[in-house]
Amino acid sequence: MTVLFSRPGVTVSVENTTLLVEGDVEVSLAADLAASGVKWLKHTELTSLGLDFSRVEKASSAAISVLFEWLRICRQRGIHIQAILFSAPLRRLASLAELDALIDQPAATLAV
């Protein structure tokens, strides 16, 4: 595991071929958290990866914003998204925001 970002209560890391967020994504940290993933995505040689938000226990639009930024970079670089995993609270928020297609369909086919 490689840690890309770490602050009290939130971590971004890479495990195998998965970019993983753990903890509560607060608005005040979202830009730095997103930037850490973007930096890694711009330099990775992977052509396929997963995005894992299953360890984000607090539903937060900031977490979804981070996801969209990472998806944008993946699309630019031609990186295929194998899966997007959400925690139950984050899944409920995404569903309320009518983003179910983002969770349930391959992200590479979505216009982000």
Short mmCIF file of C-alpha atoms in Angstrom, two decimals:
data_model
loop_
_atom_site.label_atom_id
_atom_site.label_comp_id
_atom_site.label_asym_id
_atom_site.label_seq_id
_atom_site.Cartn_x
_atom_site.Cartn_y
_atom_site.Cartn_z
CA MET A 1 0.00 0.00 0.00
CA THR A 2 1.23 3.49 -0.91
CA VAL A 3 -0.17 6.45 1.04
CA LEU A 4 -0.77 9.50 -1.16
CA PHE A 5 -2.51 11.75 1.36
CA SER A 6 -2.93 11.53 5.10
CA ARG A 7 -4.53 13.89 7.59
CA PRO A 8 -6.21 13.04 10.87
CA GLY A 9 -9.35 11.14 9.96
CA VAL A 10 -8.77 10.72 6.21
CA THR A 11 -6.30 8.85 3.99
CA VAL A 12 -5.88 8.32 0.27
CA SER A 13 -3.80 5.34 -0.73
CA VAL A 14 -3.14 2.94 -3.57
CA GLU A 15 -3.56 -0.79 -2.99
CA ASN A 16 -2.69 -2.94 -6.00
CA THR A 17 -4.81 -1.39 -8.76
CA THR A 18 -7.24 0.52 -6.52
CA LEU A 19 -7.26 4.14 -5.45
CA LEU A 20 -8.74 4.02 -1.94
CA VAL A 21 -10.24 6.72 0.29
CA GLU A 22 -10.64 6.02 3.99
CA GLY A 23 -12.25 8.29 6.59
CA ASP A 24 -14.48 11.32 6.43
CA VAL A 25 -13.98 13.64 3.48
CA GLU A 26 -14.49 17.14 4.81
CA VAL A 27 -14.99 20.09 2.47
CA SER A 28 -11.86 21.74 3.85
CA LEU A 29 -9.72 18.78 2.75
CA ALA A 30 -11.44 17.86 -0.51
CA ALA A 31 -9.21 19.92 -2.83
CA ASP A 32 -5.98 18.54 -1.35
CA LEU A 33 -7.37 15.03 -1.27
CA ALA A 34 -8.45 15.25 -4.91
CA ALA A 35 -5.09 16.75 -5.91
CA SER A 36 -3.19 13.85 -4.36
CA GLY A 37 -5.13 11.38 -6.47
CA VAL A 38 -4.86 13.52 -9.60
CA LYS A 39 -1.08 13.71 -9.21
CA TRP A 40 -0.86 9.95 -8.93
CA LEU A 41 -3.29 9.37 -11.81
CA LYS A 42 -1.28 11.64 -14.10
CA HIS A 43 1.84 9.56 -13.52
CA THR A 44 0.54 6.02 -13.21
CA GLU A 45 1.17 3.55 -15.97
CA LEU A 46 -1.97 1.58 -15.10
CA THR A 47 -4.59 1.41 -17.82
CA SER A 48 -7.33 0.04 -15.56
CA LEU A 49 -8.13 0.61 -11.90
CA GLY A 50 -10.79 0.67 -9.23
CA LEU A 51 -11.96 3.58 -7.10
CA ASP A 52 -12.89 2.57 -3.56
CA PHE A 53 -14.90 4.90 -1.32
CA SER A 54 -16.35 2.02 0.74
CA ARG A 55 -14.47 3.17 3.85
CA VAL A 56 -15.97 6.68 3.78
CA GLU A 57 -18.55 6.41 6.54
CA LYS A 58 -19.98 9.94 6.36
CA ALA A 59 -22.09 10.86 3.35
CA SER A 60 -20.44 13.91 1.82
CA SER A 61 -20.86 15.78 -1.43
CA ALA A 62 -17.14 16.58 -1.07
CA ALA A 63 -16.35 12.87 -1.50
CA ILE A 64 -18.47 12.73 -4.63
CA SER A 65 -16.68 15.83 -5.95
CA VAL A 66 -13.34 14.08 -5.42
CA LEU A 67 -14.67 11.09 -7.33
CA PHE A 68 -15.76 13.27 -10.26
CA GLU A 69 -12.33 14.91 -10.43
CA TRP A 70 -10.61 11.54 -10.50
CA LEU A 71 -13.02 10.26 -13.15
CA ARG A 72 -12.28 13.32 -15.28
CA ILE A 73 -8.53 12.62 -15.16
CA CYS A 74 -9.07 8.92 -15.86
CA ARG A 75 -11.13 9.80 -18.89
CA GLN A 76 -8.45 12.21 -20.14
CA ARG A 77 -5.76 9.57 -19.74
CA GLY A 78 -7.81 6.68 -21.11
CA ILE A 79 -7.77 4.79 -17.82
CA HIS A 80 -10.62 2.26 -17.63
CA ILE A 81 -12.51 2.15 -14.33
CA GLN A 82 -13.10 -1.45 -13.28
CA ALA A 83 -15.39 -0.60 -10.38
CA ILE A 84 -16.48 2.19 -8.09
CA LEU A 85 -17.20 1.11 -4.53
CA PHE A 86 -19.21 3.29 -2.14
CA SER A 87 -20.07 2.93 1.53
CA ALA A 88 -23.79 2.63 2.33
CA PRO A 89 -24.10 6.31 3.42
CA LEU A 90 -22.27 7.53 0.32
CA ARG A 91 -24.37 5.25 -1.89
CA ARG A 92 -27.57 6.74 -0.41
CA LEU A 93 -26.31 10.26 -1.10
CA ALA A 94 -25.35 9.35 -4.67
CA SER A 95 -28.78 7.82 -5.15
CA LEU A 96 -30.50 10.96 -3.83
CA ALA A 97 -28.42 12.98 -6.29
CA GLU A 98 -29.55 10.57 -9.06
CA LEU A 99 -26.03 9.29 -9.66
CA ASP A 100 -26.97 5.60 -9.56
CA ALA A 101 -25.65 5.13 -13.09
CA LEU A 102 -22.25 6.26 -11.85
CA ILE A 103 -22.19 3.45 -9.31
CA ASP A 104 -23.80 0.70 -11.32
CA GLN A 105 -22.32 1.14 -14.80
CA PRO A 106 -18.72 1.14 -15.96
CA ALA A 107 -17.44 4.67 -15.39
CA ALA A 108 -15.58 4.68 -18.68
CA THR A 109 -18.91 4.93 -20.50
CA LEU A 110 -20.15 7.93 -18.53
CA ALA A 111 -19.83 11.49 -19.68
CA VAL A 112 -18.23 13.18 -16.69
#
